[in-house]
């Protein structure tokens, strides 16, 4: 299997809550290649030759996204203050 087929297989068997973050590392750097990676279910794209900074940026995008999602989910849950609790 190539990376596209592998990603599609992972996506078809993983549950949304445990969905792995997949970053493509490829020698192909054209816009079409990036599009194909995203269409197959990959979350991000780093082209070779990859520098440490490129990989770090891709990982930071993952962390930023997960942090924003966690904050959004926490903000959507109703909060009770002790003032609204019955005595």
XYZ file of N, CA, C and O in Angstrom:
348
model
N 0.839 -1.186 0.000
C 0.000 0.000 0.000
C 0.881 1.245 0.000
O 1.918 1.259 0.640
N 0.406 2.256 -0.672
C 1.110 3.538 -0.600
C 0.501 4.372 0.533
O -0.419 3.931 1.233
N 1.008 5.564 0.740
C 0.539 6.417 1.828
C -0.917 6.815 1.705
O -1.623 6.943 2.708
N -1.380 6.997 0.476
C -2.782 7.363 0.255
C -3.708 6.214 0.654
O -4.694 6.406 1.355
N -3.361 5.014 0.192
C -4.171 3.841 0.524
C -4.130 3.556 2.026
O -5.157 3.219 2.621
N -2.961 3.715 2.618
C -2.825 3.487 4.055
C -3.686 4.462 4.839
O -4.400 4.078 5.775
N -3.645 5.730 4.453
C -4.453 6.747 5.133
C -5.934 6.444 4.990
O -6.693 6.527 5.969
N -6.371 6.096 3.795
C -7.776 5.770 3.576
C -8.199 4.565 4.426
O -9.289 4.554 4.990
N -7.318 3.579 4.554
C -7.605 2.404 5.377
C -7.721 2.800 6.845
O -8.653 2.382 7.541
N -6.797 3.616 7.319
C -6.842 4.077 8.714
C -8.123 4.851 8.966
O -8.803 4.646 9.976
N -8.471 5.750 8.060
C -9.682 6.564 8.238
C -10.950 5.722 8.222
O -11.905 6.025 8.927
N -10.954 4.666 7.440
C -12.161 3.838 7.360
C -12.353 2.976 8.603
O -13.467 2.549 8.879
N -11.298 2.760 9.354
C -11.408 1.893 10.533
C -11.306 2.637 11.860
O -11.608 2.071 12.898
N -10.915 3.902 11.847
C -10.746 4.619 13.118
C -12.022 5.348 13.501
O -12.764 5.829 12.659
N -12.265 5.419 14.798
C -13.409 6.150 15.317
C -13.027 7.623 15.411
O -11.867 7.967 15.582
N -14.017 8.505 15.307
C -13.752 9.934 15.331
C -12.996 10.380 16.579
O -12.118 11.216 16.504
N -13.327 9.818 17.724
C -12.695 10.250 18.964
C -11.235 9.819 19.066
O -10.454 10.415 19.784
N -10.856 8.778 18.362
C -9.488 8.271 18.425
C -8.804 8.379 17.069
O -7.931 7.601 16.739
N -9.204 9.335 16.314
C -8.697 9.510 14.956
C -7.261 10.036 14.987
O -7.012 11.124 15.500
N -6.313 9.282 14.431
C -4.922 9.743 14.468
C -4.688 10.922 13.527
O -5.366 11.080 12.522
N -3.738 11.752 13.882
C -3.330 12.885 13.067
C -2.268 12.364 12.100
O -1.266 11.809 12.531
N -2.484 12.539 10.809
C -1.570 12.002 9.801
C -0.938 13.155 9.029
O -1.639 13.981 8.456
N 0.390 13.165 9.039
C 1.158 14.178 8.311
C 1.909 13.482 7.182
O 2.690 12.564 7.424
N 1.658 13.917 5.959
C 2.352 13.358 4.809
C 3.773 13.908 4.757
O 3.989 15.104 4.968
N 4.730 13.047 4.499
C 6.110 13.452 4.259
C 6.442 12.911 2.875
O 6.578 11.714 2.674
N 6.529 13.808 1.909
C 6.644 13.372 0.525
C 7.628 14.223 -0.263
O 7.859 15.386 0.065
N 8.190 13.627 -1.296
C 9.093 14.353 -2.186
C 8.314 15.197 -3.186
O 8.852 16.093 -3.812
N 7.039 14.924 -3.325
C 6.192 15.672 -4.253
C 5.721 16.960 -3.581
O 5.134 16.912 -2.520
N 5.967 18.092 -4.213
C 5.671 19.368 -3.555
C 4.734 20.271 -4.358
O 4.623 21.443 -4.062
N 4.071 19.737 -5.346
C 3.156 20.544 -6.141
C 1.819 20.689 -5.421
O 1.466 19.893 -4.556
N 1.049 21.707 -5.775
C -0.246 21.946 -5.127
C -1.155 20.736 -5.260
O -1.911 20.408 -4.362
N -1.073 20.050 -6.399
C -1.917 18.884 -6.618
C -1.577 17.773 -5.614
O -2.459 17.064 -5.142
N -0.286 17.619 -5.313
C 0.131 16.596 -4.359
C -0.432 16.893 -2.969
O -0.912 16.001 -2.279
N -0.381 18.150 -2.584
C -0.950 18.553 -1.287
C -2.461 18.271 -1.272
O -2.986 17.717 -0.320
N -3.135 18.624 -2.354
C -4.571 18.383 -2.478
C -4.874 16.892 -2.359
O -5.788 16.485 -1.636
N -4.096 16.067 -3.040
C -4.317 14.621 -3.012
C -4.119 14.062 -1.598
O -4.867 13.189 -1.170
N -3.129 14.582 -0.882
C -2.906 14.141 0.501
C -4.109 14.461 1.377
O -4.590 13.610 2.125
N -4.592 15.682 1.279
C -5.724 16.106 2.089
C -6.989 15.329 1.688
O -7.761 14.884 2.538
N -7.194 15.131 0.399
C -8.357 14.379 -0.083
C -8.354 12.930 0.409
O -9.408 12.357 0.630
N -7.175 12.345 0.576
C -7.110 10.955 1.028
C -7.344 10.838 2.529
O -7.502 9.732 3.041
N -7.362 11.983 3.234
C -7.645 11.953 4.665
C -6.494 12.377 5.547
O -6.605 12.368 6.767
N -5.372 12.741 4.932
C -4.244 13.220 5.730
C -4.572 14.609 6.268
O -5.348 15.347 5.678
N -3.980 14.938 7.395
C -4.272 16.218 8.030
C -3.308 17.324 7.647
O -3.656 18.499 7.744
N -2.093 16.957 7.265
C -1.089 17.971 6.962
C -0.103 17.401 5.968
O -0.167 16.228 5.608
N 0.847 18.233 5.547
C 1.728 17.917 4.442
C 3.072 18.584 4.666
O 3.124 19.770 4.945
N 4.146 17.808 4.584
C 5.508 18.353 4.640
C 6.258 17.755 3.457
O 6.246 16.544 3.254
N 6.887 18.617 2.670
C 7.608 18.105 1.502
C 9.095 17.939 1.820
O 9.658 18.643 2.650
N 9.684 16.965 1.151
C 11.117 16.687 1.304
C 11.898 17.623 0.395
O 11.385 18.011 -0.644
N 13.093 17.953 0.704
C 13.767 17.582 1.939
C 13.208 18.399 3.097
O 13.154 19.629 3.038
N 12.752 17.716 4.099
C 12.127 18.373 5.247
C 13.201 18.825 6.227
O 14.156 18.103 6.499
N 13.007 20.031 6.711
C 13.882 20.550 7.760
C 13.177 20.354 9.094
O 11.957 20.193 9.146
N 13.936 20.389 10.160
C 13.340 20.244 11.493
C 12.239 21.273 11.699
O 11.211 20.972 12.295
N 12.451 22.476 11.191
C 11.459 23.539 11.359
C 10.144 23.196 10.671
O 9.072 23.520 11.175
N 10.230 22.550 9.499
C 9.016 22.168 8.765
C 8.184 21.165 9.569
O 6.963 21.289 9.668
N 8.875 20.180 10.134
C 8.188 19.160 10.927
C 7.653 19.783 12.215
O 6.520 19.514 12.627
N 8.445 20.653 12.812
C 8.000 21.338 14.036
C 6.738 22.157 13.757
O 5.785 22.133 14.537
N 6.709 22.876 12.642
C 5.534 23.682 12.300
C 4.299 22.806 12.099
O 3.197 23.163 12.530
N 4.477 21.655 11.450
C 3.345 20.738 11.251
C 2.839 20.219 12.589
O 1.630 20.147 12.816
N 3.741 19.896 13.491
C 3.340 19.424 14.816
C 2.689 20.540 15.627
O 1.730 20.307 16.359
N 3.169 21.765 15.474
C 2.570 22.900 16.178
C 1.155 23.167 15.665
O 0.272 23.520 16.443
N 0.936 22.978 14.357
C -0.427 23.128 13.830
C -1.351 22.097 14.470
O -2.498 22.389 14.807
N -0.842 20.889 14.667
C -1.616 19.847 15.336
C -1.925 20.251 16.779
O -3.076 20.183 17.219
N -0.913 20.685 17.503
C -1.112 21.062 18.907
C -2.048 22.253 19.030
O -2.910 22.283 19.915
N -1.899 23.231 18.151
C -2.759 24.413 18.172
C -4.200 24.019 17.890
O -5.125 24.469 18.554
N -4.409 23.165 16.922
C -5.750 22.698 16.576
C -6.373 21.949 17.740
O -7.513 22.186 18.095
N -5.622 21.038 18.351
C -6.160 20.265 19.464
C -6.431 21.142 20.675
O -7.409 20.947 21.377
N -5.581 22.119 20.905
C -5.789 23.043 22.017
C -7.053 23.870 21.787
O -7.858 24.061 22.690
N -7.236 24.353 20.561
C -8.429 25.146 20.233
C -9.690 24.296 20.343
O -10.720 24.750 20.836
N -9.622 23.038 19.912
C -10.772 22.140 19.997
C -11.125 21.857 21.449
O -12.286 21.876 21.824
N -10.111 21.613 22.278
C -10.352 21.339 23.695
C -10.967 22.558 24.373
O -11.915 22.435 25.155
N -10.465 23.744 24.054
C -11.010 24.971 24.629
C -12.450 25.164 24.197
O -13.320 25.488 25.001
N -12.725 24.933 22.923
C -14.088 25.077 22.396
C -15.030 24.106 23.090
O -16.122 24.477 23.505
N -14.595 22.859 23.244
C -15.436 21.854 23.897
C -15.684 22.208 25.357
O -16.786 22.033 25.863
N -14.682 22.711 26.046
C -14.849 23.102 27.445
C -15.778 24.294 27.571
O -16.554 24.388 28.518
N -15.716 25.214 26.625
C -16.576 26.395 26.668
C -18.022 26.071 26.331
O -18.921 26.807 26.708
N -18.273 24.980 25.647
C -19.630 24.613 25.272
C -20.364 23.904 26.401
O -21.574 23.830 26.399
N -19.624 23.364 27.362
C -20.262 22.674 28.473
C -20.821 23.699 29.445
O -20.171 24.692 29.740
N -22.023 23.468 29.949
C -22.600 24.435 30.881
C -21.821 24.443 32.189
O -21.391 23.411 32.672
N -21.599 25.630 32.697
C -20.906 25.793 33.966
C -21.906 26.267 35.010
O -22.745 27.109 34.734
N -21.810 25.704 36.187
C -22.673 26.157 37.282
C -21.823 26.914 38.275
O -20.767 26.453 38.672
N -22.266 28.068 38.646
C -21.597 28.772 39.731
C -22.263 28.371 41.020
O -23.390 27.885 41.030
N -21.577 28.557 42.131
C -22.202 28.160 43.390
C -23.382 29.046 43.735
O -24.190 28.702 44.534
N -23.512 30.184 43.097
C -24.660 31.038 43.349
C -25.937 30.446 42.796
O -27.015 30.689 43.299
N -25.859 29.634 41.737
C -27.070 29.106 41.119
C -27.486 27.761 41.714
O -28.500 27.219 41.340
N -26.663 27.227 42.626
C -27.022 25.947 43.240
C -28.124 26.144 44.267
O -28.139 27.131 44.998
N -29.044 25.192 44.341
C -30.099 25.300 45.351
C -29.521 25.142 46.753
O -28.601 24.385 46.967
N -30.092 25.841 47.722
C -29.613 25.756 49.110
C -30.282 24.629 49.836
O -31.392 24.312 49.662
